[in-house]
Coordinates of N, CA and C and ligand atoms in Angstrom, one line a residue:
M1 N 110.4 80.8 86.7 CA 110.1 81.9 85.9 C 110.2 81.5 84.5
T2 N 108.6 82.0 83.8 CA 108.2 81.3 82.5 C 109.0 82.6 80.9
V3 N 109.6 81.8 80.5 CA 110.5 81.5 78.9 C 109.9 81.4 78.1
V4 N 110.0 82.9 77.2 CA 109.3 82.7 75.8 C 110.4 82.7 74.7
F5 N 110.9 81.7 74.2 CA 112.3 82.1 72.9 C 111.8 81.9 71.5
G6 N 112.6 82.8 71.3 CA 112.2 83.4 69.8 C 111.9 84.9 69.5
A7 N 112.3 84.7 68.5 CA 112.0 86.4 67.7 C 111.0 87.3 67.8
P8 N 111.2 88.2 68.3 CA 110.0 89.0 68.5 C 108.8 89.2 67.4
I9 N 110.1 89.6 65.8 CA 109.0 89.1 64.8 C 108.3 88.2 64.1
S10 N 108.7 87.1 64.6 CA 107.9 85.9 64.0 C 106.5 86.4 64.4
P11 N 105.8 86.2 63.7 CA 104.2 85.9 64.1 C 103.4 85.4 65.1
F12 N 104.2 84.2 65.4 CA 103.9 82.8 65.7 C 104.8 83.1 67.0
V13 N 105.8 83.8 67.8 CA 106.1 84.6 69.2 C 105.2 85.0 69.6
R14 N 104.7 86.6 68.4 CA 103.8 87.1 68.8 C 102.9 86.7 69.4
K15 N 102.2 85.7 68.5 CA 100.7 85.4 69.2 C 101.4 85.1 70.6
V16 N 101.9 84.1 71.1 CA 102.3 83.6 72.9 C 102.2 85.0 73.3
R17 N 103.0 85.9 73.1 CA 103.6 87.0 74.0 C 102.0 87.5 74.1
V18 N 101.3 87.4 72.8 CA 99.7 88.1 73.5 C 99.5 87.9 74.0
A19 N 98.9 86.7 74.2 CA 97.9 85.6 75.0 C 98.6 85.8 76.2
L20 N 99.8 85.5 76.9 CA 100.3 85.7 78.4 C 100.4 87.2 78.6
A21 N 100.1 88.6 76.9 CA 99.7 90.0 78.0 C 98.7 89.9 78.6
E22 N 97.8 89.5 78.2 CA 96.3 89.2 77.8 C 95.8 88.6 79.2
K23 N 96.5 87.6 79.7 CA 96.4 87.3 80.8 C 97.0 87.7 81.9
N24 N 98.2 88.5 81.4 CA 98.6 89.6 82.7 C 99.9 88.9 83.4
I25 N 100.5 87.1 82.6 CA 101.7 86.6 83.2 C 102.7 87.3 82.8
P26 N 103.8 87.6 84.1 CA 105.0 88.1 83.2 C 105.6 86.9 82.8
Y27 N 106.6 87.4 81.7 CA 107.6 86.0 81.3 C 108.9 86.8 80.9
E28 N 109.8 86.6 81.0 CA 110.8 87.0 80.0 C 110.8 85.8 78.6
L29 N 112.0 87.3 77.5 CA 112.2 87.2 76.1 C 113.1 86.5 76.1
N30 N 113.5 85.6 75.5 CA 115.1 85.2 75.1 C 114.6 85.3 73.6
P31 N 115.3 86.2 72.4 CA 115.4 85.7 71.5 C 115.9 85.7 70.2
V32 N 115.9 84.4 70.6 CA 116.6 83.5 69.6 C 116.0 83.3 68.3
F33 N 116.8 83.2 67.4 CA 115.9 83.0 65.9 C 115.9 81.4 65.6
P34 N 115.2 81.6 64.7 CA 114.8 80.2 63.8 C 116.0 79.5 63.5
G35 N 116.2 77.8 64.1 CA 117.1 77.0 63.6 C 118.9 77.7 64.6
S36 N 118.5 78.3 65.9 CA 119.8 79.0 66.6 C 120.0 76.9 67.1
D37 N 121.4 77.2 67.8 CA 122.1 76.0 67.9 C 121.9 76.3 69.4
D38 N 121.6 77.0 70.4 CA 121.7 77.8 71.9 C 121.0 75.8 71.8
P39 N 121.6 75.1 73.1 CA 121.0 74.3 73.1 C 119.7 73.9 74.7
E40 N 119.4 74.9 74.9 CA 118.1 74.9 75.7 C 117.1 75.2 74.7
F41 N 117.2 76.2 73.5 CA 116.2 76.0 72.8 C 115.9 74.7 72.3
R42 N 117.2 74.2 71.7 CA 117.0 73.0 70.9 C 116.2 71.9 71.2
A43 N 116.7 72.6 72.5 CA 116.1 71.1 73.1 C 114.3 71.2 73.8
L44 N 114.2 72.3 73.8 CA 112.3 71.9 73.7 C 111.9 72.6 72.8
S45 N 112.3 72.6 71.6 CA 111.9 73.1 69.9 C 113.0 72.0 68.8
P46 N 112.6 70.8 68.9 CA 113.4 69.6 68.1 C 113.2 70.2 66.9
F47 N 112.4 71.5 66.5 CA 112.0 71.3 64.6 C 113.0 72.7 64.2
G48 N 113.5 73.0 65.6 CA 114.4 74.6 65.8 C 113.6 75.8 65.2
K49 N 112.1 75.2 65.1 CA 111.1 77.1 65.0 C 110.7 77.2 66.5
V50 N 110.3 78.7 65.9 CA 109.9 79.6 67.0 C 108.7 79.6 67.0
P51 N 108.0 79.9 68.0 CA 108.4 80.1 69.8 C 108.7 78.8 70.4
A52 N 109.4 78.7 71.2 CA 109.4 77.6 72.4 C 109.3 78.1 73.4
F53 N 109.2 77.6 74.6 CA 108.4 78.2 75.6 C 108.9 76.7 76.9
R54 N 109.3 77.4 78.3 CA 109.4 76.8 79.4 C 108.7 77.6 80.9
D55 N 108.4 76.9 81.5 CA 108.2 77.3 83.0 C 108.7 76.5 83.5
E56 N 108.0 76.4 85.2 CA 108.7 75.8 86.3 C 108.0 74.2 86.0
H57 N 106.7 74.4 85.0 CA 106.1 72.9 85.0 C 106.6 72.0 84.0
I58 N 106.8 72.9 82.6 CA 107.0 71.6 81.4 C 108.1 72.8 80.6
G59 N 108.5 72.2 79.5 CA 108.9 72.7 78.4 C 108.2 72.5 76.7
L60 N 107.7 73.2 76.4 CA 107.0 73.0 74.8 C 107.7 73.9 73.5
A61 N 107.7 73.2 72.6 CA 106.8 74.4 71.2 C 106.1 74.2 70.7
D62 N 106.2 74.8 69.8 CA 104.4 75.4 68.7 C 103.8 76.0 69.4
S63 N 103.4 76.9 68.8 CA 102.5 78.4 69.6 C 100.9 77.7 70.0
S64 N 100.6 76.5 68.5 CA 99.4 76.6 68.9 C 99.5 75.7 70.8
V65 N 100.1 74.6 70.9 CA 100.1 74.3 71.6 C 100.4 74.8 73.5
I66 N 101.9 75.6 72.6 CA 102.0 76.7 74.2 C 100.4 77.5 74.4
C67 N 99.7 78.0 73.2 CA 98.7 78.7 73.7 C 97.5 78.1 74.1
A68 N 97.8 76.2 74.2 CA 96.4 75.5 75.0 C 96.7 75.5 76.3
Y69 N 98.3 75.4 76.5 CA 99.0 74.9 77.8 C 98.6 76.5 78.6
I70 N 98.6 77.5 78.1 CA 98.5 78.8 78.8 C 97.2 79.1 79.0
E71 N 95.8 78.6 78.3 CA 94.7 78.6 78.5 C 94.7 77.7 79.8
K72 N 95.0 76.7 79.6 CA 94.2 75.5 81.2 C 95.4 75.9 82.0
R73 N 96.2 76.9 82.0 CA 97.2 77.0 83.1 C 96.6 78.0 84.1
Y74 N 95.9 79.2 83.2 CA 95.5 80.2 83.2 C 94.4 81.0 82.4
P75 N 93.4 80.0 83.1 CA 91.7 80.3 82.6 C 91.0 81.4 82.7
T76 N 91.8 82.1 83.1 CA 91.3 84.2 83.2 C 92.1 85.2 82.9
P77 N 91.5 85.9 81.7 CA 90.4 85.6 81.0 C 90.5 84.7 80.1
A78 N 88.9 84.4 79.6 CA 89.4 83.2 78.4 C 89.5 83.4 77.3
L79 N 90.5 83.3 76.4 CA 90.7 83.6 75.1 C 89.8 82.2 74.1
L80 N 89.5 81.3 74.8 CA 88.9 80.2 74.2 C 87.5 80.5 74.7
P81 N 86.0 80.4 73.6 CA 84.8 80.0 74.6 C 84.6 79.2 74.9
A82 N 83.6 79.3 76.3 CA 83.1 77.8 76.3 C 82.2 77.1 75.9
D83 N 81.2 78.0 74.9 CA 80.6 77.6 73.9 C 81.0 76.7 72.9
P84 N 80.6 75.0 73.2 CA 81.3 74.4 72.4 C 81.4 74.6 70.3
A85 N 80.5 75.1 69.7 CA 80.6 75.7 68.9 C 81.5 77.1 68.7
A86 N 81.5 78.2 69.3 CA 81.9 79.2 69.3 C 83.9 78.8 69.7
Y87 N 83.9 77.6 70.6 CA 85.5 77.3 71.0 C 85.9 76.9 69.4
A88 N 85.4 75.3 68.5 CA 85.9 75.0 67.8 C 86.0 76.4 66.7
T89 N 85.0 76.8 66.6 CA 85.3 78.1 65.4 C 86.9 78.9 65.8
A90 N 86.8 79.3 67.4 CA 88.3 80.3 67.3 C 89.2 79.3 67.2
L91 N 88.9 78.0 67.6 CA 90.4 77.0 67.2 C 90.5 77.0 65.3
W92 N 89.0 77.0 64.5 CA 89.6 76.8 63.2 C 90.1 78.0 62.7
L93 N 89.7 79.1 63.0 CA 90.6 80.8 62.7 C 91.8 80.3 63.2
E94 N 92.1 80.3 64.5 CA 93.6 80.1 64.4 C 94.4 79.0 63.5
E95 N 93.7 78.0 63.1 CA 94.2 76.9 62.5 C 94.3 78.2 61.0
Y96 N 93.3 78.9 60.7 CA 93.7 79.3 59.0 C 94.6 80.2 59.6
A97 N 94.7 80.6 60.0 CA 95.8 82.4 60.0 C 97.3 81.3 60.1
D98 N 97.4 80.0 60.9 CA 98.7 79.6 61.3 C 99.0 79.1 59.8
S99 N 97.7 78.4 58.9 CA 98.4 77.6 57.6 C 98.1 79.1 56.5
K100 N 97.2 79.6 56.4 CA 97.1 80.1 55.4 C 97.6 81.4 55.4
L101 N 96.7 81.9 56.5 CA 97.4 83.9 56.4 C 99.2 83.2 56.9
F102 N 99.8 82.5 57.5 CA 101.8 82.6 57.3 C 101.7 82.4 56.0
E103 N 101.1 81.3 55.1 CA 102.1 81.1 53.8 C 101.3 82.2 52.8
V104 N 100.4 83.3 52.9 CA 100.2 84.2 52.2 C 100.6 85.6 52.7
L105 N 100.7 85.7 53.6 CA 101.1 86.9 54.2 C 103.0 87.2 54.4
T106 N 102.6 86.0 55.3 CA 104.5 85.9 55.8 C 105.5 85.1 55.2
A107 N 105.4 83.9 54.7 CA 105.7 83.3 54.0 C 106.1 84.1 52.5
G108 N 104.9 83.9 51.9 CA 104.7 84.7 50.3 C 105.2 86.4 50.4
V109 N 105.1 86.9 51.3 CA 105.6 88.2 51.1 C 106.5 88.7 51.7
F110 N 106.2 88.3 53.9 CA 107.4 89.4 54.5 C 108.4 88.6 54.7
F111 N 109.0 87.3 54.3 CA 109.8 86.4 54.9 C 110.6 86.9 53.3
E112 N 109.9 86.9 52.4 CA 111.1 87.9 50.7 C 110.9 89.1 50.8
R113 N 110.4 90.2 51.5 CA 110.7 91.0 51.5 C 111.5 91.9 52.3
I114 N 111.4 91.6 53.8 CA 111.8 91.4 54.5 C 113.5 90.9 55.3
V115 N 113.1 89.6 55.5 CA 114.0 88.4 55.9 C 114.7 88.0 55.0
K116 N 114.6 87.8 53.7 CA 115.4 87.8 52.3 C 115.9 88.4 52.1
G117 N 115.0 89.6 51.9 CA 115.6 91.1 51.2 C 116.4 92.3 51.8
K118 N 115.5 92.4 53.1 CA 116.4 93.5 53.5 C 117.1 92.9 54.3
L119 N 117.0 91.7 55.9 CA 118.1 91.4 56.6 C 118.6 90.4 56.0
R120 N 119.0 89.7 55.2 CA 120.0 88.9 54.6 C 120.5 89.3 53.5
G121 N 120.1 90.3 53.2 CA 120.4 90.6 51.6 C 120.5 89.7 50.2
L122 N 119.4 88.6 50.5 CA 119.2 88.0 49.4 C 118.2 88.1 48.5
P123 N 118.3 88.0 47.2 CA 117.5 88.3 45.8 C 116.0 88.1 46.3
V124 N 114.8 88.8 46.5 CA 113.4 88.9 46.5 C 112.8 88.1 45.4
D125 N 112.4 86.9 45.8 CA 111.6 85.8 44.7 C 110.3 87.2 44.1
E126 N 110.4 87.6 43.5 CA 109.4 88.5 43.0 C 108.2 88.2 42.6
A127 N 108.3 86.9 41.5 CA 107.0 86.4 41.3 C 106.4 85.7 42.6
K128 N 106.8 84.6 43.8 CA 106.2 84.9 45.0 C 105.2 85.3 46.1
V129 N 106.4 86.6 45.3 CA 105.5 88.0 46.2 C 103.8 88.4 45.5
A130 N 104.0 88.7 44.3 CA 103.4 88.7 43.5 C 102.0 88.0 43.3
A131 N 102.5 86.4 43.5 CA 101.3 85.1 43.6 C 100.6 85.4 44.8
A132 N 101.1 86.2 46.0 CA 100.9 85.8 47.1 C 99.9 87.3 47.1
L133 N 100.3 88.1 46.5 CA 99.5 89.7 46.6 C 97.9 89.6 46.0
H134 N 98.3 88.6 44.9 CA 97.3 88.4 44.3 C 96.1 87.2 44.7
E135 N 96.5 86.1 45.9 CA 95.9 86.0 46.8 C 95.3 86.9 47.7
L136 N 95.6 87.9 47.8 CA 95.6 88.6 49.3 C 93.8 89.1 49.0
P137 N 93.0 89.0 48.2 CA 91.8 89.7 48.5 C 91.1 88.5 48.3
A138 N 91.4 87.4 48.2 CA 90.2 86.5 48.2 C 90.5 85.6 50.0
V139 N 91.4 86.4 50.6 CA 91.9 86.0 51.8 C 91.4 86.3 53.3
C140 N 91.1 88.2 52.5 CA 90.5 89.1 53.5 C 88.9 88.6 52.7
G141 N 88.7 88.5 52.0 CA 87.0 88.5 51.6 C 86.6 87.1 53.0
Y142 N 87.8 86.0 52.8 CA 86.7 85.7 53.8 C 87.1 85.9 55.2
L143 N 87.9 86.7 56.1 CA 87.9 87.2 56.9 C 86.3 88.2 56.8
E144 N 86.6 88.7 56.1 CA 85.5 90.1 56.2 C 84.3 89.2 56.0
Q145 N 83.5 87.6 55.5 CA 82.9 87.6 55.7 C 82.7 86.8 58.0
Q146 N 83.7 86.1 57.9 CA 83.7 85.9 59.1 C 83.5 86.6 60.4
I147 N 83.6 88.2 59.8 CA 83.5 89.3 61.1 C 81.8 89.4 60.6
S148 N 80.8 89.4 59.5 CA 80.3 89.2 59.5 C 79.4 88.3 60.0
T149 N 80.2 87.3 60.1 CA 79.1 86.1 61.2 C 79.1 86.2 62.5
G150 N 80.2 87.1 62.8 CA 80.5 87.2 64.4 C 81.7 86.1 64.9
A151 N 82.3 85.5 63.9 CA 83.3 84.3 64.3 C 84.5 84.9 64.4
L152 N 84.4 85.7 64.0 CA 86.3 87.2 64.3 C 85.7 88.1 64.8
G153 N 86.3 88.8 65.7 CA 86.5 90.0 66.2 C 84.5 90.0 67.0
G154 N 84.6 89.1 67.7 CA 83.9 89.7 68.4 C 83.8 90.2 69.4
N155 N 82.9 90.0 70.7 CA 83.1 91.1 71.8 C 84.0 90.5 72.5
T156 N 84.3 89.3 72.4 CA 85.0 89.2 73.5 C 86.6 88.3 72.5
L157 N 87.7 88.9 73.0 CA 88.6 88.3 72.1 C 89.3 86.7 72.1
T158 N 89.6 86.1 71.4 CA 89.7 84.6 71.5 C 91.1 85.0 70.5
L159 N 91.7 83.5 70.7 CA 93.1 83.4 70.0 C 92.7 83.3 68.9
G160 N 91.6 83.1 68.2 CA 92.0 83.2 66.9 C 91.9 84.4 66.0
D161 N 91.1 85.5 67.2 CA 91.0 87.4 67.1 C 92.9 87.3 67.1
I162 N 93.7 87.0 68.1 CA 95.1 87.2 67.9 C 95.9 86.5 67.1
A163 N 95.7 84.9 66.6 CA 96.0 84.4 65.2 C 96.0 85.5 64.4
V164 N 95.1 85.5 64.1 CA 95.0 86.7 62.6 C 95.5 87.8 62.3
A165 N 95.2 88.6 63.6 CA 95.8 89.7 63.9 C 97.3 89.6 63.6
T166 N 97.9 88.6 64.6 CA 99.4 88.9 64.2 C 99.8 88.5 62.9
Q167 N 99.6 88.4 62.1 CA 99.8 87.4 60.5 C 100.0 88.5 59.9
F168 N 99.1 90.1 60.4 CA 98.6 90.9 59.4 C 99.6 92.2 60.2
V169 N 100.3 91.8 61.0 CA 101.0 92.3 61.8 C 102.9 92.5 60.6
N170 N 102.7 91.3 60.3 CA 104.5 90.8 59.5 C 103.9 91.3 57.9
L171 N 102.5 91.5 57.3 CA 102.2 91.7 56.2 C 102.6 93.4 55.8
Q172 N 101.6 93.6 57.4 CA 102.0 95.5 57.4 C 103.5 96.5 57.1
Y173 N 104.6 95.4 57.7 CA 106.2 95.2 57.8 C 107.0 95.2 56.6
A174 N 105.9 94.8 55.6 CA 106.1 94.2 54.2 C 105.6 95.2 53.3
G175 N 104.8 96.2 54.2 CA 104.3 97.5 53.3 C 103.2 97.2 53.1
E176 N 102.9 96.4 53.2 CA 101.1 96.4 52.4 C 100.2 96.4 54.0
Q177 N 99.2 97.1 52.7 CA 97.9 97.3 53.8 C 96.3 96.5 53.6
V178 N 95.8 96.5 53.9 CA 94.6 95.7 53.7 C 93.5 97.1 53.0
D179 N 93.1 96.7 51.4 CA 92.2 97.8 51.2 C 90.8 98.0 52.2
A180 N 91.1 98.9 52.8 CA 90.3 100.1 54.0 C 88.8 99.7 53.0
A181 N 88.7 100.3 51.8 CA 87.4 100.3 51.0 C 86.9 99.0 50.5
A182 N 87.1 98.6 49.8 CA 87.0 96.8 50.2 C 86.5 95.6 51.1
F183 N 87.5 96.3 52.1 CA 87.4 95.1 53.7 C 87.3 96.2 54.4
P184 N 86.2 96.4 54.7 CA 86.1 97.4 55.9 C 86.0 97.0 57.5
K185 N 85.3 96.1 57.4 CA 85.3 95.2 58.9 C 86.7 94.5 59.9
L186 N 87.1 94.3 58.1 CA 89.1 93.8 58.5 C 89.4 95.0 59.0
T187 N 89.1 96.0 58.1 CA 90.0 97.1 58.6 C 90.1 97.6 59.6
Q188 N 89.0 97.7 60.5 CA 88.5 98.0 61.7 C 89.4 97.3 62.9
F189 N 88.2 95.7 62.4 CA 88.8 94.7 63.3 C 90.2 95.0 63.7
L190 N 91.2 94.7 62.4 CA 92.9 95.0 62.6 C 93.2 96.1 63.7
A191 N 92.8 97.2 63.4 CA 93.2 98.4 64.1 C 92.7 98.8 65.5
R192 N 91.4 97.8 65.9 CA 91.3 97.8 67.3 C 92.0 96.8 67.9
T193 N 92.4 95.5 67.0 CA 92.8 94.6 68.1 C 94.4 94.5 67.9
L194 N 95.0 95.5 67.4 CA 96.3 96.3 67.1 C 96.6 97.1 68.2
A195 N 95.7 98.3 68.9 CA 95.6 99.3 69.4 C 95.8 98.5 70.6
R196 N 95.1 97.5 71.4 CA 94.5 96.5 72.5 C 96.6 96.9 73.2
P197 N 96.6 97.1 74.6 CA 98.1 97.4 75.3 C 98.6 95.9 74.9
S198 N 98.0 94.6 74.6 CA 98.8 93.2 74.7 C 99.5 93.3 73.3
F199 N 99.0 93.7 72.4 CA 99.7 93.9 71.0 C 100.2 95.2 70.7
A200 N 99.5 96.3 71.3 CA 100.9 97.5 71.1 C 102.1 97.9 72.5
D201 N 102.5 96.5 73.1 CA 103.2 96.6 73.7 C 104.6 96.0 72.9
C202 N 104.1 94.8 72.0 CA 104.9 94.0 71.4 C 105.6 94.4 69.8
L203 N 104.2 95.7 69.8 CA 104.8 96.5 67.9 C 105.6 97.3 69.0
T204 N 105.5 98.0 69.7 CA 106.7 99.2 70.1 C 108.3 98.1 70.8
Q205 N 108.2 97.3 71.1 CA 109.4 96.7 71.6 C 110.2 96.6 69.7
E206 N 108.8 95.8 69.3 CA 109.2 95.2 67.9 C 110.0 96.7 66.9
R207 N 109.4 97.8 66.8 CA 109.3 98.6 65.7 C 111.5 99.0 66.4
T208 N 111.1 99.3 67.9 CA 113.0 99.7 68.3 C 113.4 98.7 67.5
L209 N 113.5 97.0 67.8 CA 114.6 96.2 67.1 C 114.4 96.7 65.8
M210 N 113.2 96.3 64.6 CA 113.3 96.7 63.6 C 114.1 97.6 62.9
Q211 N 114.2 98.9 63.8 CA 115.1 99.9 63.0 C 116.9 100.1 63.9
G212 N 116.8 99.1 65.0 CA 118.3 98.9 65.3 C 119.2 98.2 64.2
Ligands
GSH1 N1 103.6 76.1 64.2 C1 104.7 76.5 64.6 C2 105.1 77.1 63.2 C3 106.2 78.2 63.9 C4 107.4 78.9 62.5 O1 107.0 78.6 61.8 N2 108.1 79.3 63.0 C5 108.6 80.3 61.6 C6 109.0 81.7 62.2 S1 108.0 82.4 61.8 C7 110.1 79.2 62.1 O2 110.8 79.2 63.2 N3 110.6 79.0 61.2 C8 111.9 78.2 61.2 C9 112.1 76.9 59.7 O3 110.8 76.8 59.2 O4 113.1 75.7 59.6 C10 104.0 77.4 65.7 O5 102.7 77.1 65.8 O6 104.5 77.9 66.3

């Protein structure tokens, strides 16, 4: 049986779950939190970060490594294009999302307001949130441009599209939206991508957990 380990509100856990759903691969979710001392999880993820993954062939950590494995093992439908330049572009957008979008949207806003403030009852670093929100227009501008060139949000869904969209879910949980007037293409891309059944099913389950 394929198992994904990790709390479903993590953008990286969601990235793996969406990739599996797009490929119609059944799996079980073990919703461990980062840093969990569950021995099976720690053996798979020595850093204690989520997600981790196992199937009958291998145990892995890191969403990018897991998605690379899933892509090779289940090539259809492809989430990475065959064309070399389009392939590299999708990987670049995945990297941009996992590093820059994570830093600004998820670590800068979501972790502060939701994980620290709401879930743990700790003081929110408002200066950190303000700095992240100040950077948001530049980040959205970059993505708007990537949509204009066809790198992001093309006709066929890529891992880059999934990686970008998943970080914006966490921004929305923290009560922030993309400025639709300033970034119309990004707004449409997010609405379209998050409405796909692969994302919508995750979001429905997460909503129940977030409210529970
Ligand atoms: N590069 C990793 C990043 C995973 C990651 O940072 N996950 C966060 C939760 S969203 C985590 O487990 N943080 C715990 C920690 O940094 O110790 C991936 O793509 O899976």
